[in-house]
Short mmCIF file of C-alpha atoms in Angstrom, two decimals:
data_model
loop_
_atom_site.label_atom_id
_atom_site.label_comp_id
_atom_site.label_asym_id
_atom_site.label_seq_id
_atom_site.Cartn_x
_atom_site.Cartn_y
_atom_site.Cartn_z
CA MET A 1 17.25 -11.33 39.17
CA LYS A 2 20.64 -12.52 38.08
CA ARG A 3 19.59 -12.73 34.47
CA ILE A 4 18.24 -9.22 34.56
CA GLU A 5 21.50 -7.88 36.01
CA LYS A 6 23.45 -9.67 33.33
CA ARG A 7 21.24 -8.11 30.69
CA LYS A 8 21.71 -4.70 32.19
CA ILE A 9 25.48 -5.07 32.04
CA THR A 10 25.40 -6.28 28.43
CA ASN A 11 23.18 -3.35 27.61
CA LEU A 12 25.57 -0.92 29.28
CA ILE A 13 28.55 -2.30 27.34
CA ALA A 14 26.72 -2.21 24.01
CA LEU A 15 25.40 1.27 24.68
CA SER A 16 28.79 2.72 25.66
CA ALA A 17 30.47 1.08 22.68
CA SER A 18 27.97 2.56 20.25
CA ILE A 19 28.13 5.99 21.89
CA LEU A 20 31.92 5.88 21.69
CA CYS A 21 31.85 4.96 17.98
CA ALA A 22 29.31 7.66 17.21
CA ALA A 23 31.37 10.21 19.14
CA LEU A 24 34.54 9.20 17.30
CA GLY A 25 32.87 9.53 13.90
CA LEU A 26 31.31 12.86 14.76
CA ALA A 27 34.54 14.14 16.29
CA LEU A 28 36.45 13.39 13.08
CA LEU A 29 33.77 15.08 11.00
CA PHE A 30 33.75 18.18 13.19
CA LEU A 31 37.54 18.25 13.27
CA ILE A 32 37.61 18.41 9.47
CA LEU A 33 34.85 21.02 9.35
CA TYR A 34 36.51 23.07 12.10
CA HIS A 35 39.88 22.96 10.37
CA VAL A 36 38.42 23.91 7.00
CA LEU A 37 36.40 26.73 8.53
CA VAL A 38 39.27 28.21 10.59
CA LYS A 39 41.91 27.92 7.86
CA GLY A 40 39.43 28.97 5.21
CA LEU A 41 38.32 32.06 7.10
CA GLU A 42 41.97 33.02 7.66
CA SER A 43 42.54 33.05 3.92
CA PHE A 44 39.14 34.48 3.09
CA SER A 45 38.92 37.89 1.48
CA LEU A 46 36.65 39.61 -1.00
CA GLY A 47 39.56 39.43 -3.43
CA LEU A 48 38.69 35.74 -3.82
CA PHE A 49 35.73 36.70 -5.95
CA THR A 50 37.27 39.62 -7.86
CA GLN A 51 40.82 38.52 -8.68
CA ASP A 52 42.32 35.74 -10.72
CA PRO A 53 45.07 33.50 -9.34
CA ALA A 54 48.41 35.29 -9.03
CA PRO A 55 51.88 33.77 -9.43
CA PRO A 56 53.14 32.37 -6.14
CA ASN A 57 54.39 34.51 -3.26
CA ARG A 58 53.72 37.94 -4.71
CA ALA A 59 52.49 40.89 -2.70
CA GLU A 60 48.91 40.45 -3.97
CA ALA A 61 47.36 37.19 -2.81
CA GLY A 62 45.29 36.61 -5.92
CA GLY A 63 41.80 35.17 -6.01
CA LEU A 64 39.70 32.41 -7.48
CA ARG A 65 37.39 34.43 -9.72
CA SER A 66 38.16 32.21 -12.70
CA ALA A 67 37.60 29.02 -10.69
CA PHE A 68 34.21 30.25 -9.42
CA LEU A 69 33.13 31.07 -12.95
CA GLY A 70 34.50 27.78 -14.30
CA GLN A 71 32.82 25.76 -11.57
CA GLY A 72 29.57 27.59 -12.23
CA LEU A 73 29.76 26.98 -15.97
CA LEU A 74 30.66 23.29 -15.59
CA THR A 75 27.92 22.64 -13.03
CA THR A 76 25.28 24.57 -14.98
CA ALA A 77 26.07 22.73 -18.21
CA ALA A 78 26.04 19.39 -16.37
CA VAL A 79 22.68 20.18 -14.74
CA LEU A 80 21.16 21.39 -18.01
CA ALA A 81 22.16 18.12 -19.67
CA GLY A 82 21.71 15.68 -16.79
CA VAL A 83 18.54 16.87 -15.07
CA PRO A 84 16.05 16.82 -17.99
CA LEU A 85 17.40 13.47 -19.16
CA GLY A 86 17.29 12.10 -15.63
CA VAL A 87 13.77 13.32 -14.89
CA LEU A 88 12.43 11.95 -18.18
CA GLY A 89 14.28 8.66 -17.70
CA GLY A 90 12.98 8.29 -14.16
CA THR A 91 9.47 9.11 -15.35
CA PHE A 92 9.69 6.41 -17.99
CA LEU A 93 10.82 3.81 -15.46
CA ALA A 94 8.13 4.77 -12.94
CA GLU A 95 5.22 4.99 -15.40
CA TYR A 96 5.53 3.33 -18.79
CA GLY A 97 8.08 0.76 -17.69
CA ARG A 98 6.55 -0.18 -14.36
CA ASP A 99 5.49 -3.67 -15.46
CA SER A 100 8.55 -4.48 -17.51
CA LYS A 101 11.31 -6.73 -16.19
CA PHE A 102 13.80 -5.01 -18.46
CA CYS A 103 12.98 -1.65 -16.85
CA ARG A 104 13.40 -3.11 -13.35
CA LEU A 105 16.86 -4.25 -14.47
CA LEU A 106 17.64 -0.76 -15.82
CA SER A 107 16.63 0.72 -12.51
CA GLN A 108 18.95 -1.65 -10.66
CA LEU A 109 21.76 -0.76 -13.05
CA CYS A 110 21.18 2.89 -12.19
CA ASP A 111 21.64 2.03 -8.52
CA MET A 112 24.97 0.48 -9.43
CA ALA A 113 25.91 3.44 -11.62
CA VAL A 114 25.45 5.72 -8.60
CA SER A 115 28.36 4.00 -6.91
CA ILE A 116 30.77 3.84 -9.85
CA PRO A 117 33.97 5.59 -8.69
CA SER A 118 33.96 9.02 -10.30
CA ILE A 119 37.54 8.59 -11.50
CA VAL A 120 36.34 5.75 -13.73
CA ILE A 121 33.82 8.11 -15.30
CA GLY A 122 36.63 10.66 -15.65
CA THR A 123 38.89 8.28 -17.55
CA PHE A 124 35.97 7.12 -19.71
CA VAL A 125 35.15 10.67 -20.76
CA TYR A 126 38.88 11.30 -21.26
CA ALA A 127 38.97 8.49 -23.81
CA MET A 128 35.75 9.62 -25.52
CA LEU A 129 35.91 13.42 -25.49
CA VAL A 130 39.43 14.54 -24.57
CA LYS A 131 41.86 12.33 -26.45
CA PRO A 132 39.98 12.41 -29.81
CA PHE A 133 39.62 16.20 -29.66
CA GLY A 134 43.23 16.84 -28.87
CA GLY A 135 43.08 18.34 -25.40
CA PHE A 136 41.33 19.08 -22.14
CA ASN A 137 38.04 20.90 -22.55
CA GLY A 138 35.15 22.09 -20.44
CA TRP A 139 32.54 20.23 -22.47
CA ALA A 140 34.18 16.96 -21.46
CA GLY A 141 34.18 18.10 -17.82
CA ALA A 142 30.50 18.98 -17.96
CA THR A 143 29.75 15.64 -19.63
CA ALA A 144 31.55 13.75 -16.87
CA LEU A 145 29.57 15.62 -14.20
CA ALA A 146 26.32 15.03 -16.13
CA ILE A 147 27.05 11.29 -16.21
CA ILE A 148 27.44 11.37 -12.41
CA ILE A 149 24.19 13.33 -11.96
CA LEU A 150 22.15 11.17 -14.34
CA PRO A 151 21.62 7.93 -12.34
CA VAL A 152 20.99 9.86 -9.12
CA VAL A 153 18.26 11.95 -10.73
CA ILE A 154 16.76 8.95 -12.56
CA ARG A 155 16.44 6.95 -9.36
CA THR A 156 15.10 9.77 -7.16
CA THR A 157 12.55 10.73 -9.81
CA GLU A 158 11.48 7.12 -10.19
CA GLU A 159 11.14 6.60 -6.46
CA MET A 160 9.29 9.84 -5.78
CA MET A 161 6.81 9.09 -8.57
CA THR A 162 6.31 5.48 -7.49
CA MET A 163 5.35 6.78 -4.03
CA ILE A 164 2.31 8.58 -5.47
CA PRO A 165 -0.69 6.28 -4.90
CA TRP A 166 -2.26 4.71 -7.99
CA THR A 167 -5.74 5.85 -7.02
CA LEU A 168 -4.66 9.43 -7.76
CA ARG A 169 -3.71 8.44 -11.31
CA GLU A 170 -6.93 6.43 -11.68
CA ALA A 171 -8.93 9.49 -10.61
CA ALA A 172 -7.30 11.49 -13.41
CA PHE A 173 -7.80 8.69 -15.94
CA ALA A 174 -11.45 8.46 -14.86
CA LEU A 175 -11.90 12.09 -15.93
CA GLY A 176 -10.74 11.19 -19.40
CA ALA A 177 -7.15 12.37 -19.12
CA PRO A 178 -4.61 10.84 -21.51
CA TYR A 179 -1.55 9.28 -19.84
CA HIS A 180 0.86 12.11 -20.63
CA LYS A 181 -1.56 14.59 -19.03
CA VAL A 182 -1.91 12.39 -15.97
CA ILE A 183 1.88 12.41 -15.59
CA THR A 184 2.53 16.09 -16.21
CA SER A 185 -0.46 17.58 -14.43
CA VAL A 186 -0.96 15.19 -11.53
CA VAL A 187 1.97 12.86 -10.82
CA TRP A 188 4.75 15.40 -11.40
CA ARG A 189 2.87 18.00 -9.43
CA ALA A 190 2.46 15.63 -6.51
CA SER A 191 6.12 14.59 -6.50
CA ILE A 192 7.81 17.84 -7.55
CA ASN A 193 9.31 18.60 -4.12
CA GLY A 194 10.88 15.17 -3.86
CA ILE A 195 12.27 15.33 -7.38
CA PHE A 196 13.65 18.83 -6.75
CA THR A 197 15.32 17.62 -3.55
CA GLY A 198 16.93 14.78 -5.48
CA ILE A 199 18.26 17.25 -8.02
CA LEU A 200 19.71 19.47 -5.28
CA LEU A 201 21.46 16.50 -3.65
CA ALA A 202 22.82 15.44 -7.05
CA ILE A 203 24.23 18.94 -7.61
CA ALA A 204 25.74 18.86 -4.12
CA ARG A 205 27.43 15.62 -5.08
CA VAL A 206 29.06 16.89 -8.26
CA ALA A 207 30.01 20.22 -6.66
CA GLY A 208 32.64 18.34 -4.66
CA GLU A 209 33.99 16.15 -7.47
CA THR A 210 37.65 16.46 -8.44
CA ALA A 211 38.67 13.22 -10.12
CA PRO A 212 36.41 13.40 -13.20
CA LEU A 213 37.43 17.02 -13.82
CA LEU A 214 41.13 16.28 -13.48
CA PHE A 215 40.87 14.08 -16.58
CA THR A 216 38.57 16.31 -18.58
CA SER A 217 38.44 20.06 -18.02
CA PHE A 218 41.69 20.10 -16.04
CA ASN A 219 42.53 23.63 -14.90
CA SER A 220 43.50 27.04 -16.16
CA SER A 221 43.85 30.48 -14.68
CA PHE A 222 41.97 32.34 -17.39
CA PHE A 223 38.72 34.09 -16.67
CA ARG A 224 36.72 33.05 -19.72
CA PHE A 225 33.03 32.61 -20.32
CA ASN A 226 33.61 29.57 -22.46
CA LEU A 227 33.72 25.80 -22.08
CA SER A 228 36.12 25.04 -24.94
CA GLY A 229 39.67 24.52 -23.76
CA SER A 230 40.70 23.88 -20.16
CA VAL A 231 38.27 25.25 -17.58
CA PRO A 232 39.23 25.96 -13.98
CA SER A 233 37.18 24.62 -11.08
CA LEU A 234 37.34 25.03 -7.31
CA THR A 235 38.01 21.38 -6.61
CA VAL A 236 40.86 20.96 -9.09
CA SER A 237 42.28 24.26 -7.81
CA ILE A 238 42.30 22.81 -4.30
CA TYR A 239 44.13 19.75 -5.60
CA GLN A 240 46.79 21.76 -7.42
CA TYR A 241 47.33 24.60 -4.96
CA ALA A 242 47.36 22.34 -1.92
CA ALA A 243 50.08 20.22 -3.50
CA SER A 244 52.20 23.27 -4.36
CA PRO A 245 55.15 24.38 -2.22
CA TYR A 246 54.03 28.05 -2.13
CA GLU A 247 52.36 29.44 0.92
CA SER A 248 50.11 31.89 -0.92
CA TRP A 249 48.79 29.07 -3.10
CA ILE A 250 48.20 26.79 -0.13
CA SER A 251 46.25 29.59 1.45
CA LEU A 252 44.15 29.88 -1.72
CA ALA A 253 43.52 26.13 -1.54
CA TRP A 254 42.12 26.54 2.00
CA ALA A 255 39.87 29.35 0.83
CA ALA A 256 38.61 27.18 -2.04
CA ALA A 257 38.05 24.23 0.31
CA PHE A 258 36.09 26.55 2.59
CA MET A 259 33.88 27.74 -0.26
CA VAL A 260 33.24 24.24 -1.62
CA THR A 261 32.36 22.99 1.87
CA ILE A 262 29.96 25.87 2.47
CA MET A 263 28.26 25.32 -0.89
CA VAL A 264 27.85 21.56 -0.45
CA LEU A 265 26.66 22.04 3.13
CA PHE A 266 24.13 24.64 2.01
CA LEU A 267 22.75 22.43 -0.78
CA ASN A 268 22.48 19.44 1.54
CA ILE A 269 20.73 21.37 4.28
CA LEU A 270 18.35 22.92 1.74
CA GLY A 271 17.60 19.41 0.45
CA ARG A 272 16.87 18.07 3.93
CA VAL A 273 14.66 21.04 4.80
CA LEU A 274 12.65 20.46 1.63
CA ILE A 275 12.23 16.76 2.50
CA LYS A 276 10.97 17.77 5.96
CA LEU A 277 8.52 20.29 4.51
CA ARG A 278 7.23 17.69 2.10
CA THR A 279 6.67 14.93 4.66
CA ARG A 280 4.92 17.41 6.93
CA GLY A 281 2.66 18.90 4.24
CA MET B 1 -34.24 0.63 -25.82
CA THR B 2 -37.14 -0.70 -23.82
CA THR B 3 -39.45 1.50 -21.83
CA THR B 4 -41.08 0.17 -18.71
CA ASP B 5 -42.91 1.84 -15.85
CA SER B 6 -39.67 2.00 -13.96
CA GLY B 7 -37.53 3.83 -16.44
CA VAL B 8 -35.69 3.82 -19.73
CA GLU B 9 -32.77 1.52 -20.22
CA LEU B 10 -29.60 3.60 -20.70
CA MET B 11 -27.04 0.82 -20.72
CA SER B 12 -27.35 -2.90 -21.02
CA VAL B 13 -24.85 -5.42 -19.78
CA ASN B 14 -25.08 -8.53 -21.95
CA ASN B 15 -23.42 -11.78 -21.00
CA LEU B 16 -20.40 -9.95 -19.59
CA SER B 17 -17.41 -11.92 -18.32
CA PHE B 18 -14.16 -10.43 -17.12
CA PHE B 19 -10.77 -12.03 -16.59
CA TYR B 20 -7.77 -10.89 -14.50
CA GLY B 21 -5.19 -12.85 -16.48
CA THR B 22 -6.71 -16.32 -16.54
CA ASN B 23 -8.76 -15.78 -13.39
CA LYS B 24 -12.43 -15.34 -14.24
CA ALA B 25 -13.74 -12.61 -11.95
CA LEU B 26 -17.13 -12.02 -13.59
CA SER B 27 -19.28 -14.74 -15.15
CA GLU B 28 -21.93 -13.97 -17.75
CA VAL B 29 -23.52 -10.97 -16.07
CA THR B 30 -26.64 -9.62 -17.76
CA MET B 31 -28.52 -6.63 -16.40
CA PRO B 32 -29.89 -3.24 -17.45
CA ILE B 33 -28.85 0.16 -16.10
CA LYS B 34 -31.89 2.43 -16.03
CA LYS B 35 -31.64 6.08 -16.95
CA ASN B 36 -31.93 8.65 -14.12
CA ARG B 37 -32.10 5.92 -11.54
CA ILE B 38 -29.71 4.80 -8.85
CA THR B 39 -28.60 1.19 -9.20
CA SER B 40 -26.80 -0.38 -6.23
CA LEU B 41 -24.39 -3.28 -6.56
CA ILE B 42 -24.22 -5.23 -3.31
CA GLY B 43 -22.66 -8.49 -2.20
CA PRO B 44 -19.91 -9.86 0.04
CA SER B 45 -16.25 -8.82 -0.43
CA GLY B 46 -14.66 -10.35 -3.51
CA CYS B 47 -18.01 -10.98 -5.21
CA GLY B 48 -17.05 -8.91 -8.26
CA LYS B 49 -19.17 -5.80 -7.71
CA THR B 50 -16.24 -3.40 -7.96
CA THR B 51 -14.86 -5.41 -10.89
CA LEU B 52 -18.20 -4.94 -12.66
CA LEU B 53 -18.25 -1.22 -11.85
CA ARG B 54 -14.76 -0.75 -13.29
CA CYS B 55 -15.87 -2.37 -16.56
CA PHE B 56 -18.23 0.54 -17.23
CA ASN B 57 -15.39 3.07 -17.62
CA ARG B 58 -12.83 0.49 -18.79
CA MET B 59 -10.58 1.15 -15.76
CA HIS B 60 -9.25 -2.39 -16.14
CA ASP B 61 -7.52 -1.33 -19.35
CA LEU B 62 -4.87 0.46 -17.25
CA TYR B 63 -3.43 -2.89 -16.24
CA PRO B 64 -2.02 -5.51 -18.55
CA ARG B 65 -3.34 -9.02 -19.19
CA ASN B 66 -7.01 -8.26 -18.39
CA HIS B 67 -9.78 -8.99 -20.85
CA TYR B 68 -13.52 -8.70 -21.33
CA GLU B 69 -16.04 -11.00 -23.01
CA GLY B 70 -19.64 -10.09 -23.81
CA GLU B 71 -20.82 -6.51 -24.15
CA ILE B 72 -21.98 -3.35 -22.43
CA VAL B 73 -24.12 -1.30 -24.79
CA LEU B 74 -24.43 2.46 -24.36
CA ASP B 75 -26.13 4.59 -27.06
CA GLY B 76 -26.12 1.61 -29.39
CA VAL B 77 -22.38 1.07 -29.11
CA ASN B 78 -20.54 -1.75 -27.34
CA ILE B 79 -18.22 0.20 -25.06
CA LEU B 80 -16.02 -2.86 -24.57
CA ASP B 81 -15.07 -2.74 -28.23
CA LYS B 82 -11.32 -2.44 -28.83
CA SER B 83 -11.85 0.60 -31.03
CA MET B 84 -13.72 2.51 -28.30
CA ASP B 85 -12.15 5.91 -27.55
CA LEU B 86 -11.51 5.57 -23.81
CA ILE B 87 -10.97 9.28 -23.32
CA LYS B 88 -14.42 10.02 -24.74
CA LEU B 89 -15.96 7.12 -22.83
CA ARG B 90 -14.57 8.37 -19.52
CA GLY B 91 -15.93 11.82 -20.31
CA LYS B 92 -19.41 10.23 -20.54
CA ILE B 93 -19.02 7.87 -17.59
CA GLY B 94 -17.40 9.45 -14.53
CA MET B 95 -16.19 7.70 -11.40
CA VAL B 96 -15.86 8.59 -7.72
CA PHE B 97 -13.53 6.40 -5.67
CA GLN B 98 -13.65 4.96 -2.18
CA LYS B 99 -11.14 7.40 -0.74
CA PRO B 100 -11.17 11.08 -1.69
CA THR B 101 -8.57 11.78 -4.37
CA PRO B 102 -7.93 15.53 -4.43
CA PHE B 103 -5.28 16.45 -6.99
CA PRO B 104 -2.33 18.45 -5.61
CA MET B 105 -3.71 21.78 -6.80
CA SER B 106 -6.29 24.40 -5.84
CA ILE B 107 -9.98 23.64 -5.29
CA PHE B 108 -10.83 25.53 -8.48
CA ASP B 109 -8.21 23.72 -10.56
CA ASN B 110 -9.42 20.38 -9.24
CA VAL B 111 -12.94 20.99 -10.52
CA ALA B 112 -11.66 22.58 -13.73
CA TYR B 113 -9.35 19.63 -14.44
CA GLY B 114 -11.69 17.69 -16.72
CA LEU B 115 -12.96 20.86 -18.38
CA ARG B 116 -9.45 21.95 -19.28
CA LEU B 117 -8.83 18.53 -20.83
CA ASN B 118 -11.72 19.36 -23.14
CA ASP B 119 -10.05 22.64 -24.09
CA ILE B 120 -12.47 24.91 -22.32
CA GLY B 121 -10.01 27.76 -22.06
CA ASN B 122 -12.49 30.63 -21.84
CA SER B 123 -12.09 31.71 -18.23
CA SER B 124 -15.64 33.00 -17.68
CA VAL B 125 -17.21 29.81 -19.08
CA LEU B 126 -14.78 27.81 -16.97
CA ALA B 127 -15.60 29.73 -13.79
CA GLU B 128 -19.31 29.34 -14.47
CA LYS B 129 -19.06 25.58 -14.95
CA VAL B 130 -16.87 25.18 -11.86
CA GLU B 131 -19.40 27.07 -9.77
CA LYS B 132 -22.28 25.01 -11.15
CA ALA B 133 -20.49 21.73 -10.39
CA LEU B 134 -19.61 22.85 -6.86
CA ARG B 135 -23.23 23.91 -6.26
CA GLN B 136 -24.47 20.54 -7.57
CA ALA B 137 -22.11 18.82 -5.17
CA ALA B 138 -23.40 21.00 -2.30
CA LEU B 139 -19.93 22.31 -1.66
CA TRP B 140 -20.10 25.84 -3.09
CA ASP B 141 -21.06 27.67 0.10
CA GLU B 142 -18.25 26.04 2.04
CA VAL B 143 -15.48 26.80 -0.46
CA LYS B 144 -16.55 29.86 -2.45
CA ASP B 145 -14.17 32.13 -0.50
CA ARG B 146 -11.16 29.85 -0.83
CA LEU B 147 -11.24 28.49 -4.36
CA LYS B 148 -7.56 29.32 -4.77
CA GLN B 149 -6.50 27.28 -1.73
CA ASN B 150 -5.06 23.80 -1.97
CA ALA B 151 -7.69 21.07 -1.97
CA ALA B 152 -5.66 19.04 0.54
CA GLY B 153 -6.84 21.48 3.22
CA LEU B 154 -10.47 20.33 2.96
CA SER B 155 -11.98 17.78 5.35
CA GLY B 156 -12.50 14.19 4.18
CA GLY B 157 -16.20 14.72 3.50
CA GLN B 158 -15.54 17.95 1.64
CA GLN B 159 -12.79 16.27 -0.40
CA GLN B 160 -15.22 13.53 -1.41
CA ARG B 161 -17.82 16.09 -2.48
CA LEU B 162 -15.02 17.84 -4.38
CA SER B 163 -14.33 14.54 -6.19
CA ILE B 164 -18.04 14.41 -7.08
CA ALA B 165 -17.99 18.03 -8.27
CA ARG B 166 -14.93 17.28 -10.39
CA THR B 167 -16.76 14.37 -11.99
CA LEU B 168 -19.97 16.41 -12.51
CA ALA B 169 -18.12 19.31 -14.12
CA VAL B 170 -17.65 17.45 -17.40
CA ASP B 171 -21.41 16.67 -17.67
CA PRO B 172 -21.27 12.88 -17.62
CA GLU B 173 -24.27 10.71 -18.45
CA VAL B 174 -23.38 8.16 -15.80
CA ILE B 175 -21.56 8.40 -12.47
CA LEU B 176 -19.97 5.31 -10.95
CA LEU B 177 -19.51 5.32 -7.18
CA ASP B 178 -17.10 2.83 -5.65
CA GLU B 179 -18.01 2.67 -1.95
CA SER B 180 -17.75 6.42 -2.02
CA THR B 181 -19.10 7.00 1.47
CA SER B 182 -17.40 4.13 3.28
CA ALA B 183 -14.51 6.31 4.49
CA LEU B 184 -16.80 9.10 5.73
CA ASP B 185 -18.59 9.93 8.98
CA PRO B 186 -22.42 9.68 9.16
CA VAL B 187 -22.97 13.43 8.68
CA SER B 188 -20.91 13.57 5.49
CA THR B 189 -22.50 10.32 4.33
CA GLN B 190 -25.95 11.82 4.83
CA LYS B 191 -24.96 14.89 2.79
CA ILE B 192 -23.71 12.76 -0.07
CA GLU B 193 -26.80 10.54 -0.03
CA ASP B 194 -29.08 13.61 -0.22
CA LEU B 195 -26.89 14.86 -3.03
CA LEU B 196 -27.21 11.63 -5.01
CA LEU B 197 -31.01 11.68 -4.72
CA GLU B 198 -30.91 15.22 -6.11
CA LEU B 199 -28.42 14.36 -8.84
CA LYS B 200 -30.34 11.44 -10.30
CA LYS B 201 -32.67 13.93 -11.96
CA GLU B 202 -29.79 14.72 -14.30
CA VAL B 203 -27.51 11.68 -14.33
CA THR B 204 -27.65 7.93 -14.00
CA ILE B 205 -25.87 6.53 -10.96
CA VAL B 206 -24.35 3.11 -10.36
CA ALA B 207 -23.10 2.62 -6.80
CA VAL B 208 -21.12 -0.17 -5.20
CA THR B 209 -21.83 -0.32 -1.49
CA HIS B 210 -21.19 -2.54 1.50
CA ASN B 211 -23.83 -0.70 3.43
CA MET B 212 -27.19 -2.41 2.84
CA GLN B 213 -29.19 0.29 4.62
CA GLN B 214 -27.65 2.73 2.22
CA ALA B 215 -28.62 0.62 -0.77
CA ALA B 216 -32.15 0.39 0.62
CA ARG B 217 -32.32 4.13 1.33
CA ILE B 218 -31.11 5.57 -1.94
CA SER B 219 -31.33 3.09 -4.78
CA ASP B 220 -34.17 2.36 -7.18
CA PHE B 221 -32.65 -0.91 -8.34
CA THR B 222 -30.35 -3.33 -6.59
CA ALA B 223 -28.18 -6.09 -7.96
CA LEU B 224 -26.82 -8.76 -5.66
CA MET B 225 -23.60 -10.41 -6.74
CA TYR B 226 -21.96 -13.54 -5.40
CA ILE B 227 -18.70 -15.20 -6.58
CA GLY B 228 -18.58 -13.28 -9.84
CA LYS B 229 -22.18 -13.98 -10.75
CA LEU B 230 -25.27 -11.82 -10.72
CA VAL B 231 -27.62 -13.57 -8.29
CA GLU B 232 -30.59 -11.27 -8.52
CA TYR B 233 -31.48 -7.91 -10.04
CA ASP B 234 -34.74 -6.16 -9.28
CA GLU B 235 -36.33 -3.05 -7.87
CA THR B 236 -34.75 -2.31 -4.51
CA GLU B 237 -38.01 -2.77 -2.66
CA THR B 238 -38.46 -6.26 -4.12
CA ILE B 239 -34.87 -7.25 -3.33
CA PHE B 240 -35.24 -6.27 0.30
CA ALA B 241 -38.86 -7.28 0.91
CA ARG B 242 -39.59 -10.22 -1.37
CA PRO B 243 -36.32 -11.57 -2.79
CA ALA B 244 -36.76 -14.40 -5.27
CA ASN B 245 -33.46 -16.04 -4.52
CA GLU B 246 -32.46 -17.73 -1.30
CA ILE B 247 -28.91 -16.30 -1.35
CA THR B 248 -30.35 -12.81 -1.69
CA GLU B 249 -32.70 -13.37 1.19
CA ARG B 250 -29.93 -14.63 3.44
CA TYR B 251 -27.65 -11.75 2.46
CA VAL B 252 -30.13 -8.91 2.93
CA THR B 253 -31.31 -10.30 6.24
CA GLY B 254 -27.75 -10.62 7.49
CA ARG B 255 -27.86 -14.40 7.83
CA PHE B 256 -25.09 -14.99 5.38
CA GLY B 257 -22.24 -17.47 5.52
#
């Protein structure tokens, strides 16, 4: 009896400690979300989407039209470059390279590349594409984001494709299908939801990146449909406006933070929902 | 080709050995495969019957470090030859696996898969061939109103008949069955057995099975394998009633081990 009581007490202590830690973590998270939502909604107006940033403390608050466009351009370019490369790379590792030690090593390197601090990637791209070309430009920004996307997409693609049982491939081979047909018409089809989810989560990740853009596309307040020269983005705008002494700019920073949070949250939730749908179906 | 009372020889396995790496899994197997007959491969687990079956469509080539010795002759050609076109070979020799393997697409697209590989793009020809294959596999009546639906929605038995239809659609000369009814209930098994007896009018069937009653029920010829060797090959009736070899007798009477 005594031993059982002792166990019960130990259990109670461990349980309350873990509940407390979980509550603390969640409380911090919700505090941040709550703050961003309240402050963001206060500064939110339709002008955000229709106006460009105004000089500080004028009558008109100004908006972030240019930053939305810039962010969209940077992310789109990064996805267009990073996703096809990543999907093809992951496919290679999962199919043609499955028996090669070198490919296993590559796949482990990708895992490491996922956790490289993004500022390191920023400075690398700065040295390769900013300094030699004489100034900040959007192409460098998109490249930095693409480099962040790439290992994430490679690894998710590889993992999703490895999960498809070999018998399914054998069944296609047994019908006389060449390997590339087996991959495109059977394996990709069977793993498309998982791969798509990985892509969404990768986009969600770069949507919140500031450091690599600070070194590459930097910021501007021009509304331009062009990636040459400095390109504004929501995250760098947050960084600059939040550090400014002007109240109207700080308010803009809150609005930008609100929008970035909403976008990342939406992409993440969409990703999770897709994973659920896939595991159910 | 030799003609006997019991059929024409379609394929002949001559002195076939197979190695997984350095591990010899088949030793000098020699046997005929008779045209329009069902040949069963039986034997205890690990005896090499599935390994032998997978030689016929060169499935082993998907994995590195495997190699064949000896020959399997079909239409005067050694299909184990390095220069053999595997895509053509697998069009001639189809395979149905132990577990149903529906592709993640509609019922129609599943059956049309092999046809589309052969560039049959004409939609009316395609639809005709799909219907014919589904009728041959005794599945048409159950799926004719939902050809566009995903094949994953079919029951296990239906999925297995779909796999058979998919294999039949490309008009193979031989169908290899790898314990294709072992994952099914008795009703579905019965349906597939009836189907095989019907199908042998048009194709040659080689079936690996653990189920000796099944081998006795459906096959014309039976080969018993043990530790990578062919112990005995004969007409099914002989194998079960008057086996020449003691191992065969012990195996078919269940006194093995």
